[in-house]
Amino acid sequence: MEPILQIKNLTKNFGGLCAVSNVSMQINQGELIGLIGPNGAGKTTLFNLLTGVYEPSSGLIEFNEDGKKIQLGGLKPYKITAYGIARTFQNIRLFKTMTVLENVKVAMHKNIRYGTLAAILRLPSYYSEEKWVEEKACELLKEVGLYGKRNEQATNLPYGEQRRLEIARALAIQPKILFLDEPAAGMNPQETAELTNLIYRIRDKYNLTIILIEHDMSLVMKICERIYVLDYGKLIANGNPEEIRNNEFVIKAYLGEEI
Amino acid sequence: MSQFLQQVINGLSLGSIYALIALGYTMVYGIIKLINFAHGDIYMLGAYVAFITTTYFGFSFFPAMIASMVVCGILGVLIERIAYKPLRHATRIAALITAIGVSYVLEYTTQYVMGSEVKTYPTLLSNVSFSLGPVTISMQQVYIFTITIVLMIALQLIIKKTKMGRAMRAVSVDEDAAKLMGINVDTTISFTFLLGSSLAGVAGILVGIYYNSIDPLMGMVPGLKAFIAAVFGGIGSVPGAMIGGLFIGIAETMVVAYGSSLYRDAIVYLILILILIIKPDGLLGKNQREKV
Amino acid sequence: MPKQLLNKENIAWLASAIVIFLVCSVLMNAGIINSYYQITLYNICINIILAVSLNLVIGICGQFSLGHAGFMCIGAYSAGIVTKMMPNLGGLFLGLLVGFVISAIVALIVSIPTLRLKGDYLAIATLGFAEIIRIIVQNMKITNGAAGLSGIPRLTTWPLLIIGVVIALVVVCNFTRSAPGRACLSIREDEIASEAMGINTTRYKVIAFVIGAILASMAGALFACNFYVINPTQFTFNRSIDILVMVVFGGMGSMTSSVIAAAAIGILNMILQNFSDIRMIIYGLALVIIMIFKPSGLLGTKEFSFKKLFQKRKGNR
């Protein structure tokens, strides 16, 4: 089967600094991929390239939409999102003073079929669409266990719940591929365990391909089927958790060179 | 051709005044990322201080200039301490609104005290002019241009060679890191306002001489133009402010000479919009990007 | 008409608009609101429209525009010129329409390049555009240059003003509580996240800006047909700041507070009419003090809502 996402020789330079250098990856439909590496290895930059925040200096990002090859490199973020590619943010970027429910509704935007004029004139399409949006958003909030807090301001949620809201918001896009940027950062072991279950559950339920950046190695080793390792912007290893654990380049990257 | 040269000369002297004001904008923006809307009004006050000291106390040009510099410098520091310091970590829009508020207070307090009528400026510099080939240059223009250049060089030396200048540069790059290195950030920011505002004081007296008249609302439009000059040159850059000021000055005199004086101000705004769209970092500015 | 429109809150809103309209009409007819107070009342209505429309751009969409006076200027001159040729209600409607079209086109031209800019740069660019609009008006023949237009027929009436205010409020509130409105709010909150959620941020910024411009031109038209005389000096940067002051006083993002602030400032202006310098000093000081001590404005983002009121009453029972 064709991979759902193919990255070929992707490079990003910031002035003289090469943040991502000649990275190639193949991601298949339904996989759960881990992306690891020391701090500053270029993981988030890679996510930013894949979601359109940055434009690649060179290389290709090819998305397979039901057999049709689409080049994502250099597209605007909202266009990439429209193909069904969603993300969460490492440093949590919720719409802070909007309610939990509104946060999810914003992400459903591309599927809402009424325009500005219908909104202002309150045409029937406004009411029918808003009803559907409300139901769907509540359903997603139940999924991540935040339904009871739907009318709270996002900024008032505790940290772990903010991370889960980020996931709910990304799911509202109805994605095919989901990028999770350090979803377990700052969580206690129990929250991490709940998160693990949530990731499994949403993958099966929504038929997702998930790529996650994470520093919690136990989480990565437990749930990821395949792991890519970045160091200084270069891909240094790729394999299943067992192979990565024993890979000498990976050990060197994390522990430093032996003299 | 001779008319063109003449316009360049006129533009240079007007432009050097803009450059002096632009320096204050550029330094303040460089260090606390605030468009100090009140800066134009500080320069208006500089003009008034010189007007009062010369008319009522019989000061000559240089003592009056020093008086303007001192008063404006102190005022700049006071404004920073009272109005801007509490907002240093607020949103940039909040800080901008505050600056607009300060600007209103300065303008209308002056209007309340001094009256809203236009005042005729005393002749402080000899207005003898002499011919240099095809163009006529007045002594005033020579003074204006020379004073600007001297101040500009002095400022550049302060920023590049002194300890305070180094602190200013450090704070503008990273306030927190500068604090950790033992730099007194508050003093540094106040010093920046002191420098910028005293330069505006000089610009005030020069504008009074150049246009021969002053009024309480004179700060707004030249203030905006000077800001545009700072943006043109690349905000945060001292040479950029100089280049920007001269460019705006020359562009303005050219439009008046060859186009229509009615569109004198429109051309400056047009330059602003073009530069913001084509190269928002300005000629000598650095590119900055938000981290995701 | 969708049946959902006929709910308790909407009826309550309609009823309160009618009550305010009738009470003021009676007071005006009885002479309790004399012609002097009437000027203030009319001014307040025009300012409400301006404040609400600017609040859409600044408070809802988070785009700091300092050029609102430019669109008001377009509306005022369109209506002024058309009604001078056609001094009746039809002329006013035609003038309004012309103003809408021109201001929408100008808003599009202004916004597409400038809305890429952020925060304070955007503020300066919009300010520049508004000044350019004013300078062009000042130099055109049809607008009678710096002297301005005089003898504009007085067509603005109390019912028209109330209808204008209601239209502005309904448009802005309906927009805010809809998918496009949520898109604008999300841009205000976090533009990068908003784009990552599939929002075409440029598009929604432009939409908010254009709606704001059209409403401002409506206010301009009502202004022109109320005061007989208009000239370019009425639409300077200072006018934009006046509108901004109302939005900031009340609270950016709250329409209720824009209405209250416009009314309060209107009354304050009337009281301080003979002390215009002091008035401006007070405004300046107030801007500084509010930003330092309560940057969210006097009422923050709170909105008055009949729905909440009804729910509370139910809860108490």
Coordinates of N, CA, C and O in Angstrom, one line a residue, chain B residues 158-170 191:
Chain B
I158 N 27.9 57.2 22.0 CA 27.4 56.8 23.3 C 26.9 55.3 23.2 O 27.2 54.5 24.1
I159 N 26.2 55.0 22.1 CA 25.7 53.6 22.0 C 26.7 52.6 21.8 O 26.7 51.5 22.3
K160 N 27.8 53.0 21.0 CA 28.8 52.0 20.7 C 29.9 51.9 21.7 O 30.5 50.8 21.9
K161 N 30.2 53.0 22.4 CA 31.5 53.0 23.1 C 31.3 53.0 24.7 O 32.2 52.7 25.4
T162 N 30.2 53.5 25.1 CA 30.1 53.6 26.6 C 29.4 52.4 27.2 O 28.8 51.5 26.5
K163 N 29.6 52.3 28.5 CA 29.0 51.1 29.3 C 27.5 51.2 29.2 O 26.8 50.2 29.0
M164 N 26.9 52.4 29.3 CA 25.4 52.6 29.2 C 24.9 52.2 27.9 O 23.9 51.5 27.7
G165 N 25.7 52.5 26.8 CA 25.3 52.2 25.5 C 25.2 50.7 25.3 O 24.3 50.1 24.7
R166 N 26.2 50.0 25.9 CA 26.3 48.5 25.8 C 25.1 48.0 26.5 O 24.4 47.0 26.0
A167 N 24.7 48.5 27.7 CA 23.6 48.1 28.4 C 22.3 48.2 27.6 O 21.5 47.4 27.5
M168 N 22.2 49.4 26.9 CA 21.0 49.6 26.0 C 20.9 48.6 25.0 O 19.8 48.0 24.7
R169 N 22.0 48.3 24.3 CA 22.0 47.2 23.3 C 21.6 45.9 23.9 O 20.8 45.1 23.3
A170 N 22.2 45.6 25.0 CA 21.9 44.3 25.7 C 20.4 44.2 26.0 O 19.7 43.2 25.7
F191 N 17.4 55.9 30.8 CA 18.4 56.6 30.1 C 18.1 56.7 28.6 O 18.3 57.7 27.9

